[in-house]
């Protein structure tokens, strides 16, 4: 045999060997290593049912459930088993067309393969559940899955509690090790998100034998391979739900926030933001539609202004300015300033609401009457302190005090998304004025009255009141006081909220001077007409300039003076004087908490105040346009319905599949809707209280 034929024979033999090895390897892979066909076979014989656990319940400080669970159902599908289902009948029940049906099946396969169950229609309404339950035998591959859904018996505290939603593929990629599967729900905001691992519990699995027609015949292996669902653990918060409800009621028809904290523990008693929404609107089958409406609302009801709203603190900052000046030895309690109604030492006047001498003859009176000239001058003295080489170093020392007292830094509350607000750094002013040596105290003097580039959140202002009330210490503000069956692993959540923070070395006697001045505010000063029945309290009013409209009303306080149990801050946007529009909210909240009730006169005052409408005209105009668009769309749908009566039965059915007003809008309609709404938003001036550069003008703040 020639060498050529010999080599050819060896090549053919080698090819046969390689092919044989590949076939054997594939057989071994399919029968031993690959799970694809084993899963398909198991799914033909075994039905795997996920048992979703109840999420943990959240209680208020009096052990009242403010967030609990209710039962709803999802329509699930295993695409590989749904080939012989009655698509037309199912589409009719779900009010969708066959195109949407196919789209959902493809989505289920992409997300979770064709042999695993996926959500086809989530959170069925009771009516739809009843219809499907009667007809489910017509739809092989489909089943009804019980789901524990959140409910809110008090219809309040939406921004605190947060909401849950179904996990997506991006979430699953980020949490590969956490045991989530498609169809699971997770906390997306508020306490639901922060304490997700505590609240979520553990899924259970039940396995059932199927016959050759897919009918369930009983437990697989007598339930030996089943796992039990474990409910999530409960949270016990410091929220007083009645105070919370009162805060939200008082802020109705207004934009702003109110925060109340127990100074002794840092526990948050109430945290209201307005406008808000009924948290029950983000559960059930209408969740997606309602969430879209909230996202488009220019008043931003999804924004928790208590931890994200950034406002100039205005005159509520003045007690801290006086405290720093006393500690630095710049002034004494008897230091006075001859204010005749305006501060003119830097050229451009900064005005006060008081004219004539006497209202700033010492520190206590300056706080009580809220003298701008006094605190502007005290701030300049701190920045120009001869103990420092230049004003920039003096400013950095002043800024250090601000950060120590919790301004310009995040406090670390157990809610996602807290902002730090702003105490500007020297680099900000270097940029503003063109260099390090080109600015001095006169360029930034309104920082002394809580303006310029200074901003704070309502939470930070309430925490500042805690420090002054406690004379130098605070606990990190938090909502959750304890976790059910707390373990050592839970210290990651709770440890930092049980640490006492001593702010500075400032003496108690210095704090008492500031407290006395704040008490004078409530006796003969700018809040003299506001009372808390049965209690002496300390307060400071503020009216913060706002470049986007009317001034913001700000009010901070704590009570009782000698044994503080509650510290409060309130901001009402675009309303005016702090004592007029924020003060009533704060004093009513303190009265409710301290006395556990309101007097008859206070009840009447609360009812009247809640009806006062302070929402800016620009936002009202947006609501008007939104309603107009909605009415126009409803009329168009009515015309379509009338036209259908003139068509024959087949054509009518076809139009119903495509244009049914109860069905999900098609993509073109969605685009038109979004374009119209975007135009509305662009035409409406937004209220923004972030660190925009302020226009310099005369300041007249009480």
XYZ file of C-alpha atoms in Angstrom:
702
model
C 0.000 0.000 0.000
C 1.343 3.371 -0.986
C 2.259 5.948 1.601
C -0.502 8.171 0.198
C -3.259 5.599 0.783
C -1.810 4.701 4.164
C -1.965 8.328 5.318
C -5.475 8.740 3.879
C -6.645 5.729 5.860
C -5.182 7.142 9.085
C -6.876 10.513 8.509
C -10.274 8.839 8.014
C -9.762 6.705 11.113
C -8.830 9.795 13.119
C -11.941 11.618 11.913
C -14.153 8.682 12.951
C -12.502 8.614 16.377
C -13.011 12.347 16.839
C -16.680 12.145 15.802
C -17.186 9.164 18.117
C -15.588 11.039 21.033
C -17.791 14.092 20.362
C -20.957 11.957 20.301
C -19.987 10.132 23.496
C -19.080 13.433 25.164
C -22.395 14.988 24.201
C -24.318 11.971 25.477
C -22.437 12.153 28.769
C -23.108 15.908 28.961
C -26.830 15.512 28.244
C -27.360 12.614 30.617
C -25.048 13.561 33.479
C -24.035 17.211 33.434
C -26.673 19.170 31.511
C -29.756 20.200 33.495
C -31.829 21.417 30.537
C -33.624 18.182 29.633
C -33.686 16.954 33.213
C -35.509 20.154 34.158
C -37.911 19.705 31.239
C -38.556 16.104 32.258
C -39.006 17.080 35.877
C -41.433 19.802 34.874
C -43.474 17.282 32.930
C -43.735 15.054 36.000
C -43.306 17.514 38.883
C -44.913 20.891 39.482
C -42.759 23.205 41.609
C -44.851 25.768 43.480
C -43.145 28.733 45.150
C -44.635 29.728 48.512
C -43.949 33.385 49.102
C -43.522 34.306 52.773
C -45.248 37.143 54.559
C -42.980 40.150 54.816
C -42.319 41.481 58.296
C -44.875 43.895 59.766
C -43.904 47.434 60.785
C -45.291 48.849 64.045
C -45.365 52.339 65.532
C -44.126 53.206 69.023
C -47.423 52.032 70.604
C -47.240 48.662 68.799
C -49.913 49.574 66.239
C -49.365 47.936 62.846
C -48.808 50.723 60.324
C -47.772 48.358 57.525
C -49.127 44.832 57.232
C -49.905 42.155 54.645
C -52.861 41.111 52.533
C -53.266 38.343 49.945
C -53.467 38.791 46.160
C -52.779 36.454 43.249
C -50.468 36.462 40.221
C -51.251 34.606 37.006
C -48.154 32.498 36.312
C -47.123 30.722 33.109
C -44.711 27.948 32.136
C -44.296 28.713 28.399
C -43.332 25.149 27.449
C -46.632 23.871 28.900
C -48.840 26.591 27.427
C -48.860 25.455 23.789
C -52.418 24.112 23.842
C -53.994 26.846 25.930
C -57.104 28.683 24.774
C -55.359 31.944 23.833
C -58.475 33.713 22.591
C -60.444 33.051 25.750
C -57.497 34.049 27.984
C -56.908 37.250 26.044
C -60.582 38.088 26.378
C -60.452 37.634 30.145
C -57.261 39.685 30.490
C -58.442 42.327 28.008
C -55.340 42.030 25.828
C -54.785 41.045 22.200
C -52.887 38.041 20.857
C -49.879 40.200 19.967
C -49.550 41.213 23.599
C -50.015 37.561 24.586
C -47.094 36.460 22.385
C -44.969 39.351 23.643
C -45.494 38.295 27.250
C -44.670 34.659 26.481
C -41.413 35.689 24.768
C -40.548 37.950 27.684
C -41.153 35.098 30.124
C -38.850 32.801 28.127
C -36.106 35.437 27.943
C -36.312 36.212 31.641
C -36.782 32.754 33.094
C -36.520 30.096 30.323
C -39.441 28.180 28.859
C -39.536 25.527 31.580
C -39.764 27.757 34.652
C -42.803 29.654 35.816
C -42.920 33.421 35.304
C -45.429 36.122 36.096
C -47.807 36.620 33.164
C -50.297 39.004 34.817
C -49.338 40.340 38.271
C -51.568 41.246 41.195
C -54.984 40.321 39.855
C -57.993 42.337 40.912
C -60.578 40.334 42.934
C -62.957 40.335 39.949
C -60.318 39.075 37.511
C -59.088 36.470 39.975
C -62.637 35.098 40.322
C -63.038 34.805 36.535
C -59.669 33.115 36.060
C -60.189 30.751 38.958
C -63.390 29.477 37.313
C -61.727 28.969 33.928
C -58.137 28.044 34.748
C -58.683 24.459 33.472
C -58.947 25.894 29.959
C -55.417 27.258 30.137
C -52.798 24.512 30.519
C -49.429 25.981 31.486
C -51.098 28.716 33.512
C -51.701 28.710 37.252
C -52.692 31.133 40.012
C -49.963 31.954 42.511
C -50.766 33.374 45.949
C -48.817 36.530 46.781
C -48.487 38.451 50.051
C -48.936 42.165 49.295
C -48.491 45.200 51.520
C -51.419 47.144 52.942
C -51.432 50.384 54.917
C -54.305 50.590 57.425
C -53.628 54.244 58.286
C -53.093 55.433 54.666
C -50.116 57.478 55.821
C -46.295 57.650 56.145
C -45.692 56.683 52.504
C -42.289 58.399 52.329
C -41.131 56.616 55.490
C -42.404 53.113 54.791
C -41.526 53.028 51.099
C -42.849 50.472 48.627
C -41.951 47.132 47.072
C -41.732 46.029 43.451
C -40.793 43.030 41.335
C -37.091 42.419 40.787
C -35.728 42.868 37.270
C -32.753 41.285 35.509
C -30.463 44.147 36.526
C -31.358 43.651 40.185
C -30.728 39.902 39.900
C -27.280 40.549 38.427
C -26.401 42.894 41.296
C -27.688 40.460 43.955
C -26.579 37.078 42.630
C -25.706 35.773 46.088
C -28.916 36.900 47.809
C -31.193 34.119 46.562
C -33.661 36.211 44.532
C -35.534 34.731 41.559
C -37.665 36.216 38.803
C -41.079 36.997 40.248
C -39.737 37.931 43.675
C -40.503 41.320 45.179
C -38.023 43.563 46.977
C -38.074 46.850 48.870
C -37.424 49.766 46.537
C -37.639 52.739 48.887
C -37.997 53.776 52.513
C -37.756 51.275 55.363
C -38.742 48.527 52.931
C -35.406 49.027 51.181
C -33.157 49.729 54.183
C -34.366 46.677 56.112
C -35.052 44.410 53.120
C -33.039 41.468 54.472
C -34.929 41.626 57.770
C -38.380 42.008 56.236
C -38.151 39.672 53.229
C -38.259 36.272 54.942
C -37.429 33.072 53.052
C -39.337 31.438 50.186
C -40.741 27.962 50.522
C -41.129 25.320 47.781
C -43.821 22.632 47.397
C -43.533 19.908 44.749
C -46.485 18.009 43.282
C -46.691 14.951 41.007
C -48.405 15.417 37.602
C -50.124 12.801 35.509
C -49.697 12.485 31.734
C -52.281 15.248 31.234
C -50.518 17.664 33.575
C -53.058 17.311 36.386
C -51.758 17.509 39.951
C -51.980 14.164 41.754
C -50.469 14.907 45.171
C -47.224 15.692 46.939
C -43.958 14.536 45.434
C -42.214 11.966 47.675
C -44.649 12.777 50.499
C -43.266 16.277 50.757
C -39.745 15.164 51.727
C -38.235 17.677 49.321
C -40.542 20.558 50.266
C -39.278 23.585 52.176
C -41.320 25.796 54.463
C -41.694 29.531 53.868
C -40.293 31.590 56.744
C -41.973 34.929 57.402
C -39.890 38.075 57.618
C -39.193 39.634 61.005
C -41.080 42.654 62.297
C -39.775 46.178 62.833
C -40.688 48.307 65.843
C -40.384 51.986 65.005
C -40.498 55.187 67.045
C -43.181 56.691 64.814
C -46.310 57.915 66.594
C -48.876 57.283 63.883
C -51.362 59.814 65.307
C -48.713 62.575 65.321
C -47.725 61.471 61.803
C -51.318 61.726 60.602
C -51.666 65.169 62.168
C -48.467 66.370 60.491
C -49.676 65.201 57.079
C -53.081 66.754 57.662
C -51.589 70.147 58.596
C -49.398 70.090 55.468
C -52.329 69.376 53.133
C -52.599 71.907 50.275
C -49.033 72.972 50.982
C -45.539 72.031 49.869
C -43.016 71.331 52.594
C -42.002 69.018 55.402
C -42.140 68.467 59.155
C -39.810 66.366 61.307
C -40.185 65.557 65.015
C -37.463 63.753 67.021
C -37.100 62.592 70.621
C -33.888 64.436 71.663
C -33.045 61.869 74.343
C -32.825 58.943 71.907
C -32.709 60.303 68.346
C -35.918 58.364 67.599
C -38.037 59.987 64.898
C -41.587 60.621 66.131
C -42.977 61.893 62.827
C -41.620 62.691 59.381
C -44.091 64.237 56.969
C -43.529 65.489 53.454
C -46.083 67.268 51.312
C -47.535 66.658 48.868
C -47.551 62.945 49.581
C -49.726 60.064 48.392
C -51.788 57.221 49.771
C -49.323 54.297 49.981
C -52.135 51.866 49.120
C -52.141 53.347 45.601
C -48.799 51.619 44.931
C -50.104 48.131 45.677
C -52.325 45.904 43.580
C -53.059 45.899 39.870
C -53.139 49.705 39.496
C -49.637 50.195 40.900
C -47.918 50.834 37.570
C -50.485 53.369 36.402
C -50.465 55.239 39.712
C -46.675 55.245 39.891
C -46.514 56.843 36.446
C -48.883 59.599 37.545
C -46.786 60.306 40.634
C -43.602 60.478 38.563
C -45.130 63.072 36.236
C -46.538 65.261 39.018
C -44.558 68.523 39.103
C -45.179 68.869 42.852
C -43.018 65.716 43.235
C -45.010 63.667 45.759
C -42.411 60.872 45.588
C -39.732 63.232 46.933
C -39.139 62.926 50.676
C -38.428 66.577 51.397
C -37.536 65.787 55.013
C -34.234 64.214 53.946
C -33.858 65.503 50.373
C -35.311 69.013 50.449
C -32.546 71.617 50.662
C -33.614 74.968 52.084
C -31.821 78.039 53.406
C -32.438 77.782 57.166
C -32.924 81.533 57.403
C -33.206 82.957 60.904
C -33.562 79.500 62.496
C -29.780 79.381 62.113
C -29.199 82.351 64.429
C -29.097 80.410 67.744
C -26.210 78.345 66.354
C -24.454 81.515 65.175
C -24.713 82.928 68.696
C -23.531 79.650 70.237
C -20.390 79.583 68.068
C -19.595 83.228 68.838
C -19.910 82.592 72.591
C -17.703 79.499 72.407
C -15.039 81.319 70.406
C -15.018 84.178 72.918
C -15.969 86.679 70.223
C -18.939 87.974 72.234
C -20.397 87.728 75.716
C -24.079 87.240 76.571
C -24.366 90.973 77.210
C -22.885 91.964 73.846
C -25.194 94.370 72.014
C -25.317 95.974 68.589
C -26.834 99.323 67.718
C -29.247 98.281 64.994
C -31.535 100.958 63.572
C -33.280 98.683 61.112
C -30.483 97.691 58.734
C -26.858 96.548 58.644
C -24.876 98.981 56.506
C -21.240 98.269 57.488
C -20.589 96.501 54.178
C -22.255 99.134 52.014
C -25.350 97.353 50.724
C -27.977 97.284 53.492
C -29.239 94.065 55.069
C -32.567 95.021 56.596
C -34.367 93.978 59.784
C -38.064 93.956 60.479
C -37.452 96.056 63.597
C -36.372 99.701 63.581
C -35.116 101.793 66.460
C -32.755 100.782 69.269
C -33.127 98.148 71.942
C -34.064 95.030 70.020
C -30.424 93.883 69.839
C -29.083 95.225 73.132
C -27.886 91.735 74.142
C -27.798 88.210 72.750
C -31.118 87.060 74.241
C -33.036 89.996 72.794
C -31.300 89.592 69.438
C -32.539 85.970 69.311
C -36.029 86.871 70.530
C -36.488 89.672 68.012
C -34.431 87.895 65.308
C -32.168 90.849 64.548
C -30.428 90.433 61.212
C -27.850 93.150 61.861
C -26.716 91.509 65.096
C -26.057 88.079 63.617
C -24.575 89.360 60.371
C -22.063 91.319 62.442
C -21.363 88.357 64.749
C -20.682 86.171 61.706
C -18.263 88.743 60.315
C -16.468 88.823 63.659
C -16.053 85.014 63.501
C -14.657 85.077 59.962
C -12.432 88.120 60.569
C -11.242 86.779 63.933
C -7.669 88.120 64.448
C -6.706 84.709 65.835
C -6.532 83.531 62.202
C -4.158 84.671 59.470
C -6.892 85.591 57.002
C -10.681 85.510 56.573
C -10.455 82.226 54.679
C -8.991 80.441 57.702
C -11.579 82.060 59.952
C -14.283 80.813 57.607
C -12.888 77.262 57.639
C -13.029 77.263 61.447
C -16.642 78.449 61.295
C -17.439 75.744 58.729
C -15.906 73.136 61.046
C -18.434 74.137 63.701
C -21.278 73.811 61.190
C -20.250 70.294 60.174
C -19.832 69.274 63.813
C -23.429 70.346 64.456
C -24.640 68.186 61.560
C -24.987 70.813 58.825
C -23.461 70.119 55.412
C -22.986 66.410 56.221
C -25.353 63.411 56.023
C -26.576 62.351 59.448
C -27.037 58.669 58.563
C -30.760 58.121 59.138
C -32.070 54.654 58.232
C -33.685 55.815 54.987
C -32.103 55.722 51.522
C -31.305 58.917 49.657
C -30.474 61.375 52.457
C -28.609 64.420 51.108
C -25.985 66.425 52.973
C -27.234 69.859 51.820
C -24.596 72.594 51.745
C -22.158 74.480 53.907
C -19.962 75.848 51.096
C -16.259 75.140 51.039
C -13.699 77.897 50.369
C -13.194 76.446 46.866
C -16.786 77.396 46.065
C -16.136 81.030 46.966
C -12.739 81.010 45.261
C -14.593 80.094 42.079
C -17.354 82.647 42.697
C -15.035 85.578 43.321
C -12.036 84.677 41.161
C -9.445 83.571 43.669
C -8.495 82.843 47.259
C -7.668 86.419 48.260
C -10.491 88.132 46.348
C -13.275 87.569 48.879
C -13.824 88.451 52.530
C -16.573 88.452 55.158
C -18.559 91.224 53.479
C -18.938 89.082 50.349
C -20.676 86.264 52.253
C -22.214 88.107 55.214
C -25.739 86.677 54.756
C -24.406 83.272 55.839
C -24.781 84.756 59.317
C -28.564 84.747 58.886
C -28.799 81.343 57.201
C -28.802 82.524 53.588
C -26.287 82.810 50.740
C -25.173 79.300 49.695
C -26.100 77.664 52.990
C -28.833 75.018 52.865
C -30.111 72.401 55.289
C -32.666 69.619 55.270
C -35.600 69.628 57.719
C -34.005 66.559 59.338
C -30.758 68.453 59.943
C -32.642 71.385 61.472
C -34.564 69.069 63.816
C -31.303 67.374 64.817
C -29.766 70.804 65.516
C -32.648 71.447 67.915
C -31.857 68.106 69.606
C -28.265 69.211 70.208
C -29.307 72.559 71.684
C -32.028 70.882 73.774
C -29.541 68.293 75.089
C -26.844 70.939 75.610
C -24.254 69.317 73.435
C -25.070 65.759 72.401
C -27.335 63.802 70.064
C -28.093 60.297 68.838
C -28.168 59.658 65.091
C -31.796 60.121 63.986
C -33.494 56.825 63.203
C -36.945 55.366 62.670
C -36.481 51.749 63.791
C -35.900 51.267 67.514
C -35.677 47.473 67.498
C -35.991 44.349 65.343
C -37.994 41.269 66.284
C -35.773 38.497 67.713
C -32.732 40.710 67.286
C -29.491 38.815 66.624
C -25.824 39.720 66.635
C -26.029 40.137 62.856
C -28.553 42.940 63.336
C -25.891 45.166 64.908
C -25.071 46.226 61.346
C -28.409 48.027 61.407
C -28.868 49.114 65.012
C -25.439 49.725 66.578
C -24.842 53.215 65.205
C -28.202 54.459 66.474
C -27.306 53.588 70.064
C -24.104 55.619 70.238
C -24.162 58.976 72.001
C -22.397 61.728 70.051
C -20.858 64.527 72.125
C -20.670 67.449 69.741
C -18.220 69.921 71.330
C -16.716 71.027 74.600
C -19.169 73.935 74.860
C -20.261 74.450 78.479
C -23.835 73.854 79.669
C -24.013 77.486 80.819
C -23.430 78.622 77.224
C -26.236 76.421 75.942
C -28.544 77.772 78.659
C -28.029 81.312 77.358
C -29.167 80.221 73.896
C -32.101 78.291 75.364
C -33.186 81.354 77.339
C -33.130 83.449 74.189
C -35.211 80.831 72.344
C -37.708 80.781 75.204
C -37.954 84.565 74.897
C -38.956 84.018 71.259
C -42.116 82.320 72.552
C -42.801 84.872 75.313
C -42.365 88.289 73.698
C -40.491 87.570 70.470
C -41.483 86.524 66.955
C -43.510 83.469 68.126
C -45.211 85.047 71.141
C -48.711 84.232 69.886
C -47.971 80.506 69.538
C -48.409 78.313 72.614
C -48.140 74.669 73.639
C -50.779 74.189 76.372
C -49.211 73.120 79.642
C -45.595 73.450 78.530
C -42.819 76.029 78.228
C -40.965 75.641 74.993
C -38.066 77.142 73.046
C -38.303 78.121 69.396
C -36.875 80.113 66.515
C -38.768 81.464 63.553
C -37.277 81.875 60.090
C -38.249 83.313 56.737
C -35.891 82.003 54.065
C -35.455 83.909 50.829
C -36.322 81.885 47.753
C -35.256 82.958 44.246
C -38.136 80.970 42.688
C -41.063 82.715 44.346
C -42.365 83.690 47.760
C -40.177 83.097 50.796
C -40.152 79.768 52.604
C -41.544 79.684 56.150
C -39.264 77.849 58.610
C -39.780 77.059 62.295
C -37.665 75.061 64.758
C -38.458 74.287 68.401
C -38.163 71.864 71.302
C -40.297 71.211 74.396
C -40.528 71.200 77.333
C -37.660 73.603 77.950
C -36.244 71.934 81.076
C -36.810 68.297 80.131
C -37.030 68.177 76.312
C -38.988 65.244 74.896
C -39.608 66.477 71.362
C -37.663 68.610 68.873
C -39.375 69.831 65.723
C -38.549 71.525 62.428
C -41.105 72.624 59.843
C -40.664 74.098 56.359
C -43.588 75.384 54.287
C -42.445 76.411 50.821
C -43.478 79.659 49.137
C -45.682 80.784 52.013
C -44.088 83.721 53.866
C -43.268 84.254 57.536
C -42.097 81.304 59.626
C -44.160 82.239 62.664
C -47.306 82.504 60.536
C -47.152 79.402 58.351
C -44.651 76.931 59.884
C -45.067 77.760 63.582
C -48.680 76.508 63.908
C -47.679 73.121 62.504
C -44.802 72.745 64.973
C -46.737 73.798 68.067
C -49.706 71.555 67.261
C -47.395 68.577 66.772
C -45.680 69.237 70.110
C -49.039 69.597 71.850
C -50.317 66.334 70.362
C -47.217 64.391 71.344
C -46.735 65.828 74.845
C -50.418 65.799 75.850
C -51.480 62.828 73.698
C -54.418 64.942 72.526
C -55.383 68.394 71.275
C -57.631 70.824 73.077
C -60.934 71.668 71.437
C -59.539 75.026 70.364
C -56.424 73.381 68.909
C -58.552 70.808 67.047
C -60.455 73.656 65.449
C -57.253 75.505 64.608
C -55.755 72.360 63.048
C -58.865 71.813 60.916
C -58.846 75.407 59.669
C -55.108 75.411 58.984
C -55.287 72.178 56.972
C -57.731 73.802 54.556
C -55.484 76.779 53.770
C -54.120 76.418 50.237
C -50.514 77.602 49.760
C -49.604 75.615 46.646
C -47.910 77.928 44.088
C -49.923 78.983 41.063
C -47.478 77.362 38.618
C -48.171 73.904 40.015
C -51.918 74.507 40.129
C -51.756 75.457 36.456
C -50.013 72.157 35.696
C -52.793 70.257 37.459
C -55.372 72.193 35.425
C -53.645 71.296 32.150
C -53.316 67.682 33.228
C -57.054 67.455 33.912
C -57.817 69.087 30.558
C -55.746 66.475 28.718
C -57.415 63.663 30.661
C -60.910 64.963 29.842
C -59.998 65.317 26.159
C -58.756 61.727 26.031
C -61.902 60.444 27.716
C -64.033 62.219 25.083
C -61.971 60.678 22.283
C -62.539 57.229 23.768
C -66.273 57.876 24.012
C -66.356 58.801 20.303
C -64.506 55.582 19.434
C -67.026 53.570 21.409
C -69.922 55.235 19.567
C -68.330 54.465 16.185
C -68.098 50.779 17.023
C -71.851 50.380 17.178
C -72.020 51.112 13.435
C -69.649 48.272 12.484
C -70.425 44.611 11.927
C -69.591 42.052 14.620
C -66.307 40.847 13.121
C -64.978 44.361 12.559
C -66.123 45.405 16.023
C -64.201 42.547 17.605
C -61.085 43.485 15.632
C -61.280 47.142 16.723
C -61.867 46.134 20.298
C -58.679 44.079 20.242
C -56.706 47.050 18.965
C -58.321 50.108 20.533
C -60.141 48.912 23.661
C -59.844 51.866 26.068
C -59.450 49.491 28.988
C -56.547 47.695 27.317
C -52.935 48.792 27.602
C -52.267 51.700 25.142
C -50.180 50.935 22.117
C -46.680 52.278 21.711
C -47.683 55.197 19.518
C -50.289 56.329 22.062
C -47.705 56.015 24.842
C -45.234 58.168 22.893
C -47.846 60.842 22.218
C -48.870 60.821 25.863
C -45.275 61.179 27.039
C -44.579 63.964 24.547
C -47.647 65.923 25.678
C -46.786 65.513 29.329
C -43.142 66.452 28.735
C -44.284 69.648 27.003
C -46.424 70.507 30.008
C -43.555 69.942 32.402
C -41.194 72.100 30.330
C -43.701 74.939 30.279
C -44.136 74.857 34.065
C -41.496 76.511 36.260
C -40.217 74.009 38.806
C -39.686 74.882 42.447
C -36.114 73.965 43.291
C -34.475 74.691 46.607
C -31.025 73.318 45.861
C -27.800 75.265 45.803
C -28.605 77.652 42.986
C -26.620 80.841 42.954
C -28.668 83.440 44.788
C -29.333 86.865 43.392
C -27.988 89.482 45.802
C -30.664 91.724 47.215
C -31.722 93.420 50.431
C -32.572 90.893 53.123
C -35.575 91.445 55.384
C -36.033 88.396 57.554
C -37.734 88.046 60.946
